mmCIF file of C-alpha atoms in Angstrom:
data_model
loop_
_atom_site.group_PDB
_atom_site.id
_atom_site.type_symbol
_atom_site.label_atom_id
_atom_site.label_comp_id
_atom_site.label_asym_id
_atom_site.label_seq_id
_atom_site.Cartn_x
_atom_site.Cartn_y
_atom_site.Cartn_z
ATOM 1 C CA MET A 68 31.807 23.230 73.618
ATOM 2 C CA LYS A 69 30.229 20.790 76.054
ATOM 3 C CA GLY A 70 28.684 17.726 74.361
ATOM 4 C CA LEU A 71 29.750 18.607 70.857
ATOM 5 C CA ALA A 72 32.204 15.714 70.549
ATOM 6 C CA GLY A 73 29.531 13.226 71.680
ATOM 7 C CA ALA A 74 26.911 14.710 69.341
ATOM 8 C CA ALA A 75 29.386 14.532 66.453
ATOM 9 C CA THR A 76 30.160 10.856 67.188
ATOM 10 C CA ARG A 77 26.442 9.997 67.327
ATOM 11 C CA TYR A 78 25.862 11.823 64.053
ATOM 12 C CA ARG A 79 28.824 10.131 62.331
ATOM 13 C CA ILE A 80 27.682 6.645 63.405
ATOM 14 C CA MET A 81 24.155 7.325 62.097
ATOM 15 C CA ALA A 82 25.521 8.821 58.868
ATOM 16 C CA TRP A 83 27.480 5.642 58.174
ATOM 17 C CA ILE A 84 24.606 3.279 59.055
ATOM 18 C CA THR A 85 22.154 5.295 56.933
ATOM 19 C CA GLY A 86 24.645 5.608 54.064
ATOM 20 C CA VAL A 87 25.563 1.917 53.942
ATOM 21 C CA LEU A 88 21.918 0.783 54.208
ATOM 22 C CA LEU A 89 20.825 3.195 51.467
ATOM 23 C CA ALA A 90 23.746 2.165 49.219
ATOM 24 C CA VAL A 91 22.883 -1.547 49.637
ATOM 25 C CA LEU A 92 19.192 -0.882 48.922
ATOM 26 C CA VAL A 93 19.897 1.214 45.831
ATOM 27 C CA CYS A 94 22.940 -0.584 44.375
ATOM 28 C CA ILE A 95 22.021 -4.202 45.163
ATOM 29 C CA GLY A 96 18.340 -4.221 46.169
ATOM 30 C CA MET A 97 16.885 -2.169 43.334
ATOM 31 C CA PRO A 98 18.598 -3.998 40.426
ATOM 32 C CA LEU A 99 17.662 -7.375 41.952
ATOM 33 C CA ARG A 100 14.098 -6.354 42.638
ATOM 34 C CA TYR A 101 13.181 -4.471 39.453
ATOM 35 C CA TRP A 102 15.512 -5.979 36.894
ATOM 36 C CA LEU A 103 16.348 -9.589 37.667
ATOM 37 C CA LEU A 104 13.119 -10.482 39.500
ATOM 38 C CA LYS A 105 10.723 -8.051 37.866
ATOM 39 C CA ASP A 106 8.022 -10.656 37.223
ATOM 40 C CA ASN A 107 8.335 -12.448 40.533
ATOM 41 C CA TRP A 108 6.737 -10.192 43.151
ATOM 42 C CA ASN A 109 6.432 -13.009 45.665
ATOM 43 C CA ALA A 110 10.134 -13.911 45.798
ATOM 44 C CA PRO A 111 11.617 -13.707 49.321
ATOM 45 C CA ILE A 112 13.985 -10.974 48.089
ATOM 46 C CA SER A 113 10.946 -8.715 47.536
ATOM 47 C CA THR A 114 9.990 -9.048 51.195
ATOM 48 C CA ILE A 115 13.572 -8.452 52.364
ATOM 49 C CA TYR A 116 13.768 -5.442 50.041
ATOM 50 C CA ALA A 117 10.521 -3.971 51.420
ATOM 51 C CA ILE A 118 11.715 -4.557 54.988
ATOM 52 C CA GLY A 119 14.965 -2.795 54.043
ATOM 53 C CA TRP A 120 13.053 0.373 53.111
ATOM 54 C CA VAL A 121 10.988 0.235 56.301
ATOM 55 C CA LEU A 122 14.265 -0.135 58.228
ATOM 56 C CA HIS A 123 15.773 2.805 56.347
ATOM 57 C CA GLY A 124 12.742 4.893 57.301
ATOM 58 C CA TRP A 125 13.322 4.335 61.010
ATOM 59 C CA VAL A 126 17.099 4.615 60.755
ATOM 60 C CA PHE A 127 16.579 7.954 59.010
ATOM 61 C CA VAL A 128 14.410 9.195 61.900
ATOM 62 C CA VAL A 129 17.359 8.563 64.275
ATOM 63 C CA TYR A 130 19.811 10.006 61.724
ATOM 64 C CA LEU A 131 17.714 13.173 61.490
ATOM 65 C CA ALA A 132 17.610 13.620 65.256
ATOM 66 C CA ALA A 133 21.419 13.187 65.458
ATOM 67 C CA ALA A 134 22.000 15.468 62.441
ATOM 68 C CA LEU A 135 19.781 18.273 63.795
ATOM 69 C CA ASP A 136 21.469 17.978 67.182
ATOM 70 C CA VAL A 137 25.011 18.367 65.839
ATOM 71 C CA THR A 138 24.178 21.068 63.274
ATOM 72 C CA PHE A 139 22.450 23.116 65.974
ATOM 73 C CA ARG A 140 25.408 22.800 68.308
ATOM 74 C CA MET A 141 27.556 23.979 65.383
ATOM 75 C CA LYS A 142 25.165 26.894 64.712
ATOM 76 C CA TYR A 143 24.952 26.021 61.040
ATOM 77 C CA SER A 144 22.795 28.183 58.760
ATOM 78 C CA VAL A 145 19.286 26.988 57.925
ATOM 79 C CA LEU A 146 20.345 25.863 54.433
ATOM 80 C CA LYS A 147 23.252 23.828 55.770
ATOM 81 C CA VAL A 148 20.998 22.221 58.406
ATOM 82 C CA LEU A 149 18.506 21.224 55.703
ATOM 83 C CA GLY A 150 21.327 19.986 53.463
ATOM 84 C CA VAL A 151 22.759 17.708 56.148
ATOM 85 C CA ALA A 152 19.226 16.511 57.063
ATOM 86 C CA ILE A 153 18.228 15.623 53.492
ATOM 87 C CA SER A 154 21.547 13.940 52.666
ATOM 88 C CA GLY A 155 20.350 10.896 54.652
ATOM 89 C CA THR A 156 17.858 10.165 51.881
ATOM 90 C CA ILE A 157 20.170 10.618 48.860
ATOM 91 C CA PRO A 158 22.466 7.685 48.036
ATOM 92 C CA PHE A 159 26.095 8.358 49.087
ATOM 93 C CA MET A 160 25.328 11.957 50.149
ATOM 94 C CA SER A 161 25.425 11.099 53.851
ATOM 95 C CA PHE A 162 29.132 10.177 53.470
ATOM 96 C CA VAL A 163 29.813 13.582 51.905
ATOM 97 C CA ALA A 164 27.853 15.413 54.617
ATOM 98 C CA GLU A 165 29.630 13.372 57.299
ATOM 99 C CA HIS A 166 33.010 14.395 55.865
ATOM 100 C CA PHE A 167 32.221 18.141 56.029
ATOM 101 C CA VAL A 168 30.575 17.969 59.469
ATOM 102 C CA LYS A 169 33.582 16.032 60.816
ATOM 103 C CA ARG A 170 35.958 18.652 59.390
ATOM 104 C CA ASP A 171 33.945 21.554 60.879
ATOM 105 C CA VAL A 172 33.598 19.881 64.281
ATOM 106 C CA ASN A 173 37.330 19.064 64.464
ATOM 107 C CA ALA A 174 38.184 22.675 63.565
ATOM 108 C CA ARG A 175 35.878 23.914 66.318
ATOM 109 C CA LEU A 176 37.178 21.458 68.922
ATOM 110 C CA THR A 177 40.857 22.295 68.287
ATOM 111 C CA GLN A 178 40.273 26.057 68.503
ATOM 112 C CA MET B 77 10.881 37.087 73.042
ATOM 113 C CA LEU B 78 8.171 38.788 70.971
ATOM 114 C CA ARG B 79 10.673 41.396 69.814
ATOM 115 C CA LEU B 80 13.029 38.601 68.723
ATOM 116 C CA LEU B 81 10.186 36.804 66.885
ATOM 117 C CA PHE B 82 9.466 39.863 64.738
ATOM 118 C CA THR B 83 13.013 40.400 63.551
ATOM 119 C CA PRO B 84 13.329 39.711 59.790
ATOM 120 C CA ARG B 85 15.611 36.732 60.481
ATOM 121 C CA TRP B 86 13.124 35.059 62.817
ATOM 122 C CA LEU B 87 10.127 35.904 60.630
ATOM 123 C CA ALA B 88 11.897 34.073 57.796
ATOM 124 C CA ARG B 89 12.786 31.142 60.038
ATOM 125 C CA SER B 90 9.231 30.863 61.377
ATOM 126 C CA LEU B 91 7.824 31.018 57.866
ATOM 127 C CA LEU B 92 10.175 28.221 56.787
ATOM 128 C CA GLY B 93 9.134 26.270 59.891
ATOM 129 C CA VAL B 94 5.446 26.588 58.980
ATOM 130 C CA VAL B 95 6.161 25.541 55.381
ATOM 131 C CA LEU B 96 8.114 22.486 56.570
ATOM 132 C CA LEU B 97 5.385 21.663 59.099
ATOM 133 C CA VAL B 98 2.624 21.829 56.491
ATOM 134 C CA ALA B 99 4.764 19.782 54.066
ATOM 135 C CA CYS B 100 5.469 17.068 56.670
ATOM 136 C CA VAL B 101 1.822 16.752 57.716
ATOM 137 C CA GLY B 102 0.675 16.803 54.082
ATOM 138 C CA LEU B 103 3.144 14.091 53.090
ATOM 139 C CA GLY B 104 2.107 12.060 56.148
ATOM 140 C CA VAL B 105 -1.549 12.268 55.125
ATOM 141 C CA TRP B 106 -0.580 11.306 51.571
ATOM 142 C CA GLN B 107 1.265 8.172 52.776
ATOM 143 C CA TRP B 108 -1.685 7.320 55.034
ATOM 144 C CA ASP B 109 -4.045 7.565 52.031
ATOM 145 C CA ARG B 110 -1.659 5.377 50.031
ATOM 146 C CA ALA B 111 -1.738 2.720 52.769
ATOM 147 C CA GLN B 112 -5.551 2.841 52.818
ATOM 148 C CA ALA B 113 -5.793 2.639 49.021
ATOM 149 C CA THR B 114 -3.464 -0.376 48.971
ATOM 150 C CA LEU B 115 -5.560 -2.123 51.622
ATOM 151 C CA ASP B 116 -8.811 -1.370 49.773
ATOM 152 C CA ALA B 117 -7.347 -2.668 46.500
ATOM 153 C CA GLU B 118 -6.104 -5.857 48.162
ATOM 154 C CA TYR B 119 -9.517 -6.541 49.715
ATOM 155 C CA ALA B 120 -11.289 -5.760 46.434
ATOM 156 C CA ALA B 121 -8.991 -8.194 44.604
ATOM 157 C CA LEU B 122 -9.884 -10.933 47.110
ATOM 158 C CA GLU B 123 -13.599 -10.464 46.437
ATOM 159 C CA VAL B 124 -13.308 -11.217 42.712
ATOM 160 C CA PRO B 125 -14.249 -14.884 42.096
ATOM 161 C CA VAL B 126 -11.440 -17.046 40.695
ATOM 162 C CA SER B 127 -11.274 -20.607 39.408
ATOM 163 C CA VAL B 128 -11.150 -23.186 42.187
ATOM 164 C CA SER B 129 -8.059 -24.770 40.633
ATOM 165 C CA ASP B 130 -6.130 -21.524 41.320
ATOM 166 C CA LEU B 131 -6.856 -21.633 45.050
ATOM 167 C CA ALA B 132 -7.219 -25.275 46.031
ATOM 168 C CA PRO B 133 -4.120 -27.402 45.375
ATOM 169 C CA ALA B 134 -4.561 -31.154 44.856
ATOM 170 C CA GLY B 135 -3.180 -33.477 47.517
ATOM 171 C CA ALA B 136 -2.216 -30.679 49.906
ATOM 172 C CA ASP B 137 -3.718 -28.424 52.568
ATOM 173 C CA LEU B 138 -5.724 -25.322 51.719
ATOM 174 C CA PRO B 139 -3.486 -22.258 52.235
ATOM 175 C CA SER B 140 -5.071 -20.287 55.083
ATOM 176 C CA GLU B 141 -5.107 -17.046 53.068
ATOM 177 C CA ASN B 142 -7.464 -18.718 50.549
ATOM 178 C CA VAL B 143 -10.182 -19.342 53.140
ATOM 179 C CA GLY B 144 -13.319 -17.324 52.474
ATOM 180 C CA ARG B 145 -12.462 -16.416 48.893
ATOM 181 C CA PRO B 146 -15.209 -16.678 46.255
ATOM 182 C CA VAL B 147 -14.557 -19.354 43.621
ATOM 183 C CA PHE B 148 -16.208 -20.859 40.579
ATOM 184 C CA ALA B 149 -15.862 -24.282 38.997
ATOM 185 C CA THR B 150 -17.322 -26.127 36.035
ATOM 186 C CA GLY B 151 -17.589 -29.896 36.103
ATOM 187 C CA ARG B 152 -19.766 -32.889 36.766
ATOM 188 C CA TYR B 153 -21.213 -33.976 40.127
ATOM 189 C CA ALA B 154 -20.050 -37.546 40.718
ATOM 190 C CA GLU B 155 -20.674 -40.303 43.239
ATOM 191 C CA PRO B 156 -20.592 -41.185 46.068
ATOM 192 C CA PRO B 157 -21.966 -38.258 48.056
ATOM 193 C CA LEU B 158 -21.129 -37.877 51.757
ATOM 194 C CA TYR B 159 -23.848 -36.985 54.264
ATOM 195 C CA VAL B 160 -22.833 -34.923 57.301
ATOM 196 C CA SER B 161 -25.110 -35.740 60.238
ATOM 197 C CA ASN B 162 -26.644 -33.385 62.825
ATOM 198 C CA ARG B 163 -26.723 -30.210 60.735
ATOM 199 C CA SER B 164 -29.661 -27.882 61.110
ATOM 200 C CA LEU B 165 -31.173 -25.316 58.811
ATOM 201 C CA ASP B 166 -33.679 -22.784 60.170
ATOM 202 C CA GLY B 167 -34.068 -24.866 63.318
ATOM 203 C CA ARG B 168 -34.716 -28.185 61.542
ATOM 204 C CA ASN B 169 -32.255 -31.021 62.042
ATOM 205 C CA GLY B 170 -30.957 -32.795 58.961
ATOM 206 C CA PHE B 171 -27.879 -33.456 56.882
ATOM 207 C CA TRP B 172 -25.398 -31.529 54.803
ATOM 208 C CA VAL B 173 -24.485 -33.099 51.462
ATOM 209 C CA LEU B 174 -20.988 -33.160 49.988
ATOM 210 C CA SER B 175 -20.498 -34.273 46.381
ATOM 211 C CA PRO B 176 -17.262 -34.707 44.467
ATOM 212 C CA LEU B 177 -17.197 -32.410 41.434
ATOM 213 C CA ASP B 178 -15.152 -33.866 38.558
ATOM 214 C CA LEU B 179 -13.245 -31.018 36.892
ATOM 215 C CA ALA B 180 -12.093 -30.905 33.270
ATOM 216 C CA ASP B 181 -8.452 -31.488 34.265
ATOM 217 C CA GLY B 182 -9.339 -34.850 35.871
ATOM 218 C CA SER B 183 -9.113 -33.612 39.466
ATOM 219 C CA GLN B 184 -11.950 -33.498 41.973
ATOM 220 C CA VAL B 185 -13.111 -30.891 44.446
ATOM 221 C CA ALA B 186 -15.544 -31.294 47.342
ATOM 222 C CA VAL B 187 -18.695 -29.189 47.019
ATOM 223 C CA LEU B 188 -20.942 -28.609 50.024
ATOM 224 C CA ARG B 189 -24.189 -28.649 48.054
ATOM 225 C CA GLY B 190 -26.512 -27.857 50.924
ATOM 226 C CA TRP B 191 -28.993 -29.247 53.418
ATOM 227 C CA LEU B 192 -31.510 -32.113 53.248
ATOM 228 C CA PRO B 193 -34.032 -33.042 55.958
ATOM 229 C CA GLU B 194 -33.151 -36.724 55.513
ATOM 230 C CA ILE B 195 -30.736 -38.866 53.547
ATOM 231 C CA ALA B 196 -31.887 -38.968 49.938
ATOM 232 C CA LYS B 197 -30.236 -39.556 46.605
ATOM 233 C CA VAL B 198 -28.845 -36.338 45.145
ATOM 234 C CA PRO B 199 -28.815 -35.679 41.396
ATOM 235 C CA ILE B 200 -25.619 -35.941 39.371
ATOM 236 C CA GLY B 201 -24.879 -33.943 36.216
ATOM 237 C CA ASP B 202 -22.903 -31.186 34.508
ATOM 238 C CA VAL B 203 -22.947 -27.874 36.367
ATOM 239 C CA THR B 204 -21.138 -24.591 36.898
ATOM 240 C CA VAL B 205 -20.960 -23.689 40.560
ATOM 241 C CA ASN B 206 -20.173 -20.516 42.491
ATOM 242 C CA GLY B 207 -19.213 -20.738 46.126
ATOM 243 C CA VAL B 208 -16.882 -19.801 48.943
ATOM 244 C CA MET B 209 -13.684 -21.697 49.826
ATOM 245 C CA GLN B 210 -13.838 -23.078 53.303
ATOM 246 C CA PRO B 211 -11.380 -25.188 55.306
ATOM 247 C CA TYR B 212 -11.874 -28.743 56.483
ATOM 248 C CA GLU B 213 -13.504 -29.310 59.836
ATOM 249 C CA ASN B 214 -11.265 -31.046 62.348
ATOM 250 C CA PHE B 215 -13.438 -31.995 65.290
ATOM 251 C CA TYR B 216 -14.316 -35.664 66.051
ATOM 252 C CA ALA B 217 -11.221 -36.700 64.146
ATOM 253 C CA ASP B 218 -11.553 -40.328 65.311
ATOM 254 C CA SER B 219 -15.017 -40.899 63.872
ATOM 255 C CA THR B 220 -15.394 -43.002 60.733
ATOM 256 C CA ALA B 221 -17.959 -42.948 57.961
ATOM 257 C CA LYS B 222 -20.914 -45.330 58.226
ATOM 258 C CA ASN B 223 -22.829 -45.894 54.991
ATOM 259 C CA GLY B 224 -21.641 -42.573 53.640
ATOM 260 C CA VAL B 225 -22.642 -40.650 56.785
ATOM 261 C CA ILE B 226 -19.890 -38.618 58.466
ATOM 262 C CA VAL B 227 -19.812 -36.454 61.586
ATOM 263 C CA SER B 228 -17.353 -33.787 60.458
ATOM 264 C CA MET B 229 -16.015 -32.685 57.081
ATOM 265 C CA SER B 230 -12.403 -33.660 57.796
ATOM 266 C CA ARG B 231 -9.747 -34.255 55.189
ATOM 267 C CA ASP B 232 -9.396 -37.875 56.392
ATOM 268 C CA GLU B 233 -13.095 -38.641 55.785
ATOM 269 C CA ILE B 234 -13.093 -37.040 52.348
ATOM 270 C CA VAL B 235 -9.864 -38.742 51.277
ATOM 271 C CA ALA B 236 -11.154 -42.091 52.581
ATOM 272 C CA ALA B 237 -14.262 -41.744 50.422
ATOM 273 C CA TRP B 238 -12.852 -40.179 47.262
ATOM 274 C CA GLY B 239 -9.080 -40.722 47.228
ATOM 275 C CA ALA B 240 -6.039 -38.620 48.096
ATOM 276 C CA ASP B 241 -6.004 -36.613 44.859
ATOM 277 C CA VAL B 242 -9.027 -34.498 45.800
ATOM 278 C CA ARG B 243 -8.307 -30.780 45.885
ATOM 279 C CA ALA B 244 -7.859 -29.073 49.240
ATOM 280 C CA GLY B 245 -10.766 -27.520 51.119
ATOM 281 C CA ILE B 246 -14.491 -27.440 50.459
ATOM 282 C CA VAL B 247 -16.485 -25.210 48.130
ATOM 283 C CA ASN B 248 -19.536 -23.980 50.035
ATOM 284 C CA LEU B 249 -22.067 -23.692 47.203
ATOM 285 C CA SER B 250 -23.852 -20.367 46.837
ATOM 286 C CA SER B 251 -25.304 -20.741 43.335
ATOM 287 C CA GLN B 252 -25.380 -23.400 40.664
ATOM 288 C CA GLU B 253 -26.207 -23.362 36.960
ATOM 289 C CA PRO B 254 -28.296 -25.277 36.009
ATOM 290 C CA THR B 255 -30.202 -26.354 39.084
ATOM 291 C CA LEU B 256 -31.031 -30.059 39.106
ATOM 292 C CA PRO B 257 -34.274 -31.660 40.357
ATOM 293 C CA GLY B 258 -33.703 -32.860 43.917
ATOM 294 C CA ASP B 259 -30.833 -30.466 44.715
ATOM 295 C CA PRO B 260 -30.290 -29.839 48.457
ATOM 296 C CA LEU B 261 -30.958 -26.332 49.819
ATOM 297 C CA PRO B 262 -27.683 -24.305 49.736
ATOM 298 C CA VAL B 263 -26.463 -23.250 53.186
ATOM 299 C CA PRO B 264 -24.905 -19.861 53.950
ATOM 300 C CA SER B 265 -21.134 -19.766 54.359
ATOM 301 C CA THR B 266 -19.930 -18.940 57.838
ATOM 302 C CA VAL B 267 -16.216 -18.397 57.164
ATOM 303 C CA GLN B 268 -14.680 -14.944 57.056
ATOM 304 C CA LEU B 269 -12.353 -13.680 54.384
ATOM 305 C CA GLY B 270 -8.775 -13.955 55.587
ATOM 306 C CA GLY B 271 -6.506 -10.969 56.111
ATOM 307 C CA VAL B 272 -4.396 -9.223 53.492
ATOM 308 C CA GLY B 273 -0.810 -8.031 53.612
ATOM 309 C CA PHE B 274 -0.661 -4.772 55.531
ATOM 310 C CA PRO B 275 1.163 -1.934 53.684
ATOM 311 C CA LEU B 276 3.648 -1.439 56.520
ATOM 312 C CA GLN B 277 5.994 0.709 54.448
ATOM 313 C CA ASN B 278 3.388 3.394 53.676
ATOM 314 C CA PHE B 279 1.991 3.211 57.199
ATOM 315 C CA PHE B 280 5.420 3.757 58.771
ATOM 316 C CA TYR B 281 6.272 6.535 56.315
ATOM 317 C CA ALA B 282 3.043 8.280 57.362
ATOM 318 C CA LEU B 283 4.078 7.927 60.995
ATOM 319 C CA GLN B 284 7.601 9.154 60.256
ATOM 320 C CA TRP B 285 6.354 12.274 58.497
ATOM 321 C CA LEU B 286 4.425 13.141 61.650
ATOM 322 C CA ILE B 287 7.584 12.575 63.705
ATOM 323 C CA PHE B 288 9.454 14.942 61.346
ATOM 324 C CA ALA B 289 6.680 17.501 61.829
ATOM 325 C CA GLY B 290 7.370 17.162 65.569
ATOM 326 C CA PHE B 291 11.100 17.706 64.890
ATOM 327 C CA VAL B 292 10.311 20.992 63.128
ATOM 328 C CA VAL B 293 8.366 22.283 66.130
ATOM 329 C CA PHE B 294 10.938 21.016 68.639
ATOM 330 C CA PHE B 295 13.951 22.537 66.891
ATOM 331 C CA TRP B 296 12.204 25.836 66.182
ATOM 332 C CA TRP B 297 11.488 26.084 69.912
ATOM 333 C CA ARG B 298 15.025 25.069 70.891
ATOM 334 C CA TRP B 299 16.618 27.438 68.449
ATOM 335 C CA ILE B 300 14.640 30.456 69.601
ATOM 336 C CA GLY B 301 15.573 29.539 73.172
ATOM 337 C CA ILE B 302 19.278 29.577 72.273
ATOM 338 C CA ASP B 303 18.965 32.966 70.525
ATOM 339 C CA LEU B 304 17.059 34.393 73.478
ATOM 340 C CA ARG B 305 19.750 33.199 75.893
ATOM 341 C CA ASP B 306 22.514 34.696 73.754
ATOM 342 C CA LEU B 307 20.585 37.977 73.548
ATOM 343 C CA ASN B 308 20.236 38.145 77.343
ATOM 344 C CA LYS B 309 23.959 37.407 77.757
ATOM 345 C CA GLU B 310 24.800 40.276 75.425
ATOM 346 C CA LYS B 311 22.495 42.578 77.412
ATOM 347 C CA GLU B 312 24.136 41.595 80.679
ATOM 348 C CA ALA B 313 27.581 42.088 79.188
ATOM 349 C CA SER B 314 26.833 45.577 77.960
#
């Protein structure tokens, strides 16, 4: 399988970046923004928080490209492709998807 | 290829592709509308008049985003007025008149009351004014006031005449209640309303949905290519 190892590495890097960024935004950003600072919309944290979501949007575009690439090389079914794609937008799901893709790719490569 | 396209499997895949495509474009349009609505709301909010004390801090500079915003103020015109030389109205040379307006909280704000053909005493009294916030002028910074006549409406000139506690910026009068006998003719404001925060998040999401729509097309095309290649290989093998 030419290129599969490289595609898998690219996907795994993007899955971790997307997952960590999303976890920080949801677990730290959201409570700060909507709970502790709910009346202070002009606090610098609000701007950083908004920038974080914009960043996540672009990171997800790259994640999606890497995810579609590796799932196609693996000839996943349509449902699995969609599942891996969407997991970049659900907190912590990208780590789960990364685990299964890594397992499948390793099985394929050691065949 | 056509035969492959009309297999049940590829009909289902194409249908899913069209659904995803329509969804991506629709969501992109929705985010675009959201960005537009946010912009419209921000501009509309800027056009609602607010009290001058909310926009013009005392003893500081006028924040640039407050330039051009409509304001109102209630107070009393005080002395001494400042006359700005070499200002024309409808082609006639004359003076602009600035008066300090004493506000209820003890602070003062500069009001550009309008134009006079020559230096004349302006009335003082209790008024409610509507106007547009405008910044100080900063040309001819070295010039000094002579008998209450100034060349440019700079912060230095205004502070020299009225003291450092005057609120930032100048209210360009548009209407006044009540009018007083001997009022100057109000002059139109020339400053533009400043910008508003651009809803980058919605704008980028709109863009990203279109990119995802592109992904759908690209991967549909790539996938059918792979299937076609595999099919040809099988044919050759048999």
